[in-house]
Short mmCIF file of C-alpha atoms in Angstrom, two decimals:
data_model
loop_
_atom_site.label_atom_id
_atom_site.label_comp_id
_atom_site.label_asym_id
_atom_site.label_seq_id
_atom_site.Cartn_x
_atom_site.Cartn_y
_atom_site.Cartn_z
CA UNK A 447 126.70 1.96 2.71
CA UNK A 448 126.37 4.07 -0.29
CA UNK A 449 129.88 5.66 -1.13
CA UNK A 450 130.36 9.50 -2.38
CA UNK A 451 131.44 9.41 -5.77
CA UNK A 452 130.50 6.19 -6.70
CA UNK A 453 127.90 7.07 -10.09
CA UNK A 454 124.30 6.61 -10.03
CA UNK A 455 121.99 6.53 -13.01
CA UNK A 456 119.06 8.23 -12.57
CA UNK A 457 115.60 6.08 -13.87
CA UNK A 458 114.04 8.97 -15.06
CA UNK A 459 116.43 11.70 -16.44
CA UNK A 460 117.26 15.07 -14.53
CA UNK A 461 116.86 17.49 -17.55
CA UNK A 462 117.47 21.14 -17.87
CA UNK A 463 115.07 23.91 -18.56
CA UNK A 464 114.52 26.33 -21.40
CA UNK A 465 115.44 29.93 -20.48
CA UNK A 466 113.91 33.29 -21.66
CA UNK A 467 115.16 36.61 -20.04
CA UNK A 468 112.55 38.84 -21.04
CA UNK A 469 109.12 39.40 -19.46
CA UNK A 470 107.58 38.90 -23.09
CA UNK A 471 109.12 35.90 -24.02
CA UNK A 472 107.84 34.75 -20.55
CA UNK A 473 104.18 35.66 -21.47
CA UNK A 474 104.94 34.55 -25.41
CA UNK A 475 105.65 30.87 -23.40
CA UNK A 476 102.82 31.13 -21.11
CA UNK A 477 100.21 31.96 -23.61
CA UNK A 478 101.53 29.35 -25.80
CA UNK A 479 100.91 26.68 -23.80
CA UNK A 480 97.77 27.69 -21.71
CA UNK A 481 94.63 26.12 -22.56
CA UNK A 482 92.47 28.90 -21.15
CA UNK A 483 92.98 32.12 -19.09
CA UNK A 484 92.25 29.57 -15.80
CA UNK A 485 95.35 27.37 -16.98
CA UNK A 486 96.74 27.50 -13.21
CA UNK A 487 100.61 27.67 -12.99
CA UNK A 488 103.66 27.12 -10.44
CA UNK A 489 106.16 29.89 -9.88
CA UNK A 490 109.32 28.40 -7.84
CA UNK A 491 112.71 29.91 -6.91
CA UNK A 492 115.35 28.39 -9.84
CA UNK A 493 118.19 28.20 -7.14
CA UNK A 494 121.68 28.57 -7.79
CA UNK A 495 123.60 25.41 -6.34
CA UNK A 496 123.19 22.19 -7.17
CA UNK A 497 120.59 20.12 -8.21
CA UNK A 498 119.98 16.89 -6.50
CA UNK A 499 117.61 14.00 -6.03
CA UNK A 500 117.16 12.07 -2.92
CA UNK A 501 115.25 8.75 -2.85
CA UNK A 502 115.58 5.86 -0.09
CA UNK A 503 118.21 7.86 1.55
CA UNK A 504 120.78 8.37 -1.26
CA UNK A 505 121.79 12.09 -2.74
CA UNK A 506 122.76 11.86 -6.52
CA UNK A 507 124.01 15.02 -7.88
CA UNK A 508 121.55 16.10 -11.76
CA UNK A 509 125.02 15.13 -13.60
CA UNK A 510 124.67 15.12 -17.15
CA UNK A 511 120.96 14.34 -16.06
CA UNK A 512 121.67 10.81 -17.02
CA UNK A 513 123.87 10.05 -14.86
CA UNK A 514 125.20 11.60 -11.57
CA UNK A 515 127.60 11.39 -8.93
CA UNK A 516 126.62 9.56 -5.08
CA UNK A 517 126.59 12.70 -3.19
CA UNK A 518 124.97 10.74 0.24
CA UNK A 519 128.31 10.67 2.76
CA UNK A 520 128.45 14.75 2.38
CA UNK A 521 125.02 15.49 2.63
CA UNK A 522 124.42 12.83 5.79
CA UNK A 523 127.23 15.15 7.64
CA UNK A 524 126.27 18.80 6.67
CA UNK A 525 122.87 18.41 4.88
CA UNK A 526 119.89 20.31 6.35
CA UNK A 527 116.61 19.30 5.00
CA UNK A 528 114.07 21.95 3.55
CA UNK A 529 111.33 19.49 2.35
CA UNK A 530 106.97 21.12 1.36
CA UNK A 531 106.21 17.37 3.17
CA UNK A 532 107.99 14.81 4.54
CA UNK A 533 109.06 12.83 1.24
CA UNK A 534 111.27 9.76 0.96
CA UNK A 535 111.91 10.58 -2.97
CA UNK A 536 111.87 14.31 -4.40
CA UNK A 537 113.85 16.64 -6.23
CA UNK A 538 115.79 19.60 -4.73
CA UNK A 539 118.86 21.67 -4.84
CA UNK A 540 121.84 21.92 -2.69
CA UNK A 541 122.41 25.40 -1.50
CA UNK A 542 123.86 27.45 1.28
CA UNK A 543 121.75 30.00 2.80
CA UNK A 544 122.58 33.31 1.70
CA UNK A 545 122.64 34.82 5.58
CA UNK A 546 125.26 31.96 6.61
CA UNK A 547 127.43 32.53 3.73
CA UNK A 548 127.62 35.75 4.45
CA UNK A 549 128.40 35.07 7.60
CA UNK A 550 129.76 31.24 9.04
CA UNK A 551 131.52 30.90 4.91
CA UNK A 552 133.35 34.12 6.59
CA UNK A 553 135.24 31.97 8.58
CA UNK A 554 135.36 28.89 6.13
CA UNK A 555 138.30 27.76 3.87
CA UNK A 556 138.63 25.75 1.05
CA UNK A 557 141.64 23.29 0.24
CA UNK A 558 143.61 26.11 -0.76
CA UNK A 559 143.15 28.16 2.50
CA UNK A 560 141.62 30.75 0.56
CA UNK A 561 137.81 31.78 0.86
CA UNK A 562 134.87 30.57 -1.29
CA UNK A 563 134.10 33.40 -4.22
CA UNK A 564 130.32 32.73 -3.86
CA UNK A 565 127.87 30.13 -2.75
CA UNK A 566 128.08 28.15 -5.49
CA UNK A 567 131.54 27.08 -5.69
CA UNK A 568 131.36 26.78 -2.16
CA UNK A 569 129.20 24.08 -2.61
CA UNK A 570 130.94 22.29 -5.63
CA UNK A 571 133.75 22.42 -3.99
CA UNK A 572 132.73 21.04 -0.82
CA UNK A 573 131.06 17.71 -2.31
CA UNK A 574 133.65 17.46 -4.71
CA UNK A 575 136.13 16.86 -2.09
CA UNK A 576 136.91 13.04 -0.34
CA UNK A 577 137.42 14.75 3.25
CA UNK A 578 133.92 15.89 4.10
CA UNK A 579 135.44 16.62 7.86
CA UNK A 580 137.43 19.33 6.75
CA UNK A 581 134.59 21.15 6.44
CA UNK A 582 132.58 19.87 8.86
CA UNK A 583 135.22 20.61 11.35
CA UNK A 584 135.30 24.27 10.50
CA UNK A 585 131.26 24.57 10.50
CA UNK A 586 130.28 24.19 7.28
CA UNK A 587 127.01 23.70 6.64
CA UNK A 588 124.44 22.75 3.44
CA UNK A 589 121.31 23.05 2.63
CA UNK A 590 118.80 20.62 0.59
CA UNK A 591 115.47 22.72 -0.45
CA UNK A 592 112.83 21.09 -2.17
CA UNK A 593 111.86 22.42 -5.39
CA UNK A 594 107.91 22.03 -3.84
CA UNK A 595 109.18 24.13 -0.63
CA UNK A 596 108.69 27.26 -1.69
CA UNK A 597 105.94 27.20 -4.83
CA UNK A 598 103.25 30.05 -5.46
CA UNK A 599 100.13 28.95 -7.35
CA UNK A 600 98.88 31.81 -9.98
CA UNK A 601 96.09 31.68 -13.32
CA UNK A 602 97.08 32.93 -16.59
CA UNK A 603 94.59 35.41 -16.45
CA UNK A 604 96.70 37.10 -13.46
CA UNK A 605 100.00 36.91 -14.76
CA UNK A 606 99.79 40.98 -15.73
CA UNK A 607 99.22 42.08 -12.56
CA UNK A 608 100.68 39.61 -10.14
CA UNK A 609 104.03 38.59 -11.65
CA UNK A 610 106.28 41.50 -9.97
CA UNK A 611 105.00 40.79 -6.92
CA UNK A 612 106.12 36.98 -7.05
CA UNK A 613 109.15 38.17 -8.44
CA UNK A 614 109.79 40.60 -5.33
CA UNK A 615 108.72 37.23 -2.74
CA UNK A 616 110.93 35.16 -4.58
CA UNK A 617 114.10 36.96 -4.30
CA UNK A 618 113.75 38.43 -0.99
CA UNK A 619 114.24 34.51 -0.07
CA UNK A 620 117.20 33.55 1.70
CA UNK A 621 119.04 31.46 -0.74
CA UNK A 622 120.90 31.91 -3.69
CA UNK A 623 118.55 32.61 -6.74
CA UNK A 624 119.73 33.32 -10.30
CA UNK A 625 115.72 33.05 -12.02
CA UNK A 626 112.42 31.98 -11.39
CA UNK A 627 110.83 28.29 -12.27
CA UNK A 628 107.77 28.86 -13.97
CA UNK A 629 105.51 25.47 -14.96
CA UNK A 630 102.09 24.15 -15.60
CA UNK A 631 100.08 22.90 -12.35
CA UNK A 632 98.87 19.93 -14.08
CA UNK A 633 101.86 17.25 -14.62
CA UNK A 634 99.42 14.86 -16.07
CA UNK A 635 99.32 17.81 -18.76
CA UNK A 636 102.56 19.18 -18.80
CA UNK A 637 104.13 15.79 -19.28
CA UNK A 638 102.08 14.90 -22.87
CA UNK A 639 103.49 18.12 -24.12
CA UNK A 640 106.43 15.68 -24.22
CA UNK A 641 110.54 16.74 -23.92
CA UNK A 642 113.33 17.50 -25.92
CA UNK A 643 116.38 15.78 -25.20
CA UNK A 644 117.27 19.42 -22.95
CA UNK A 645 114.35 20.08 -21.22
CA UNK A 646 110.39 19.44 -20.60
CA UNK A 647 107.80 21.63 -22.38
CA UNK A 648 105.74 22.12 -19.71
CA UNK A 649 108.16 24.10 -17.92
CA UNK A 650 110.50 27.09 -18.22
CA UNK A 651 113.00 29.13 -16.39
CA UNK A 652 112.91 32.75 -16.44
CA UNK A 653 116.61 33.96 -15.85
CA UNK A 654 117.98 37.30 -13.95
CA UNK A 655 120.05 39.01 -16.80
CA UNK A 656 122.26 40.59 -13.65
CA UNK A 657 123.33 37.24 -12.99
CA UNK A 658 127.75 36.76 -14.08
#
């Protein structure tokens, strides 16, 4: 069986994404690399936890995006799936829902007997450790969301007057969100834009400037 922290390389690399934090160097993007005002886009939730990829039933943390750490024990014991389809390979982030932070993490503490500061580190922490059933044993729980889960379709051409209103959906969600995922619909596309060595072209993240 696959052990947690054991290091997996990932075959195709986990890279980051380029980050504006205005609204017009969101539309500067946009326009840039729209072929017509029909150029169809994908708005997702950029969650705040961390990111993961689960194929043949092993969890590898992003990593370096190169290579990451075997993440499978913890997520077998307090993983809850969030999947758009029932997938044996996709991308995804490991959160906790904001409502049982706020409420079960009340109760939870970390090696230190102190409480979590935020979601986050709650869930570093708790895959970083090598006794998963010291949290389990005080009701911890995860959550593994699909970056296809929660994903709103929407033209160039519509970006004016629809954008707040994806941006309201979006973070009325019940999970940690520091930004918004913003990409072209068509991978075949997006990928012959190509990649840096950070990120793909074809996609960007807007960030939440309220965000510490």
């Amino acid at each position: 069986a696959p052990v947690t922290g054991e290091t997996i390389t990932h075959k195709k690399p986990m890279l980051s994404l380029n980050k504006v934090y205005s609204q017009d160097d969101l539309f500067a993007w946009i326009a840039s690399v729209s072929r017509n005002d029909d150029e169809k886009f994908l708005i997702q939730p950029k969650y705040d936890g961390i990111s993961c990829h689960f194929k043949n039933g092993v969890y590898a943390t992003r990593g370096d995006g190169n290579v990451g750490q075997n993440i499978t024990n913890a997520c077998r014991e307090l993983c809850k799936f969030e999947t758009a389809c029932d997938k044996a390979d996709f991308y995804g982030e490991i959160v906790i829902r904001k409502s049982v932070f706020d409420t079960v993490y009340k109760n939870i503490k970390n090696g230190t007997g102190k409480n979590f500061k935020n979601s986050r580190n709650a869930v570093a922490g708790i895959l970083g450790t090598d006794d998963i059933s010291f949290y389990s044993k005080q009701g911890a729980t995860l959550t593994l969301i699909d970056y296809d889960k929660n994903s709103y379709a929407i033209l160039k051409k519509d970006f004016d007057k629809k954008w707040d209103i994806f941006k309201s959906v979006i973070t009325s969600l019940d999970f940690p969100i520091d930004g918004i995922v913003i990409k072209l619909a068509d991978t075949e596309y997006s990928e012959s834009l190509g990649f840096t060595s950070h990120h793909p072209k074809g996609q960007i993240a807007f960030k939440f400037d309220n965000q510490t």
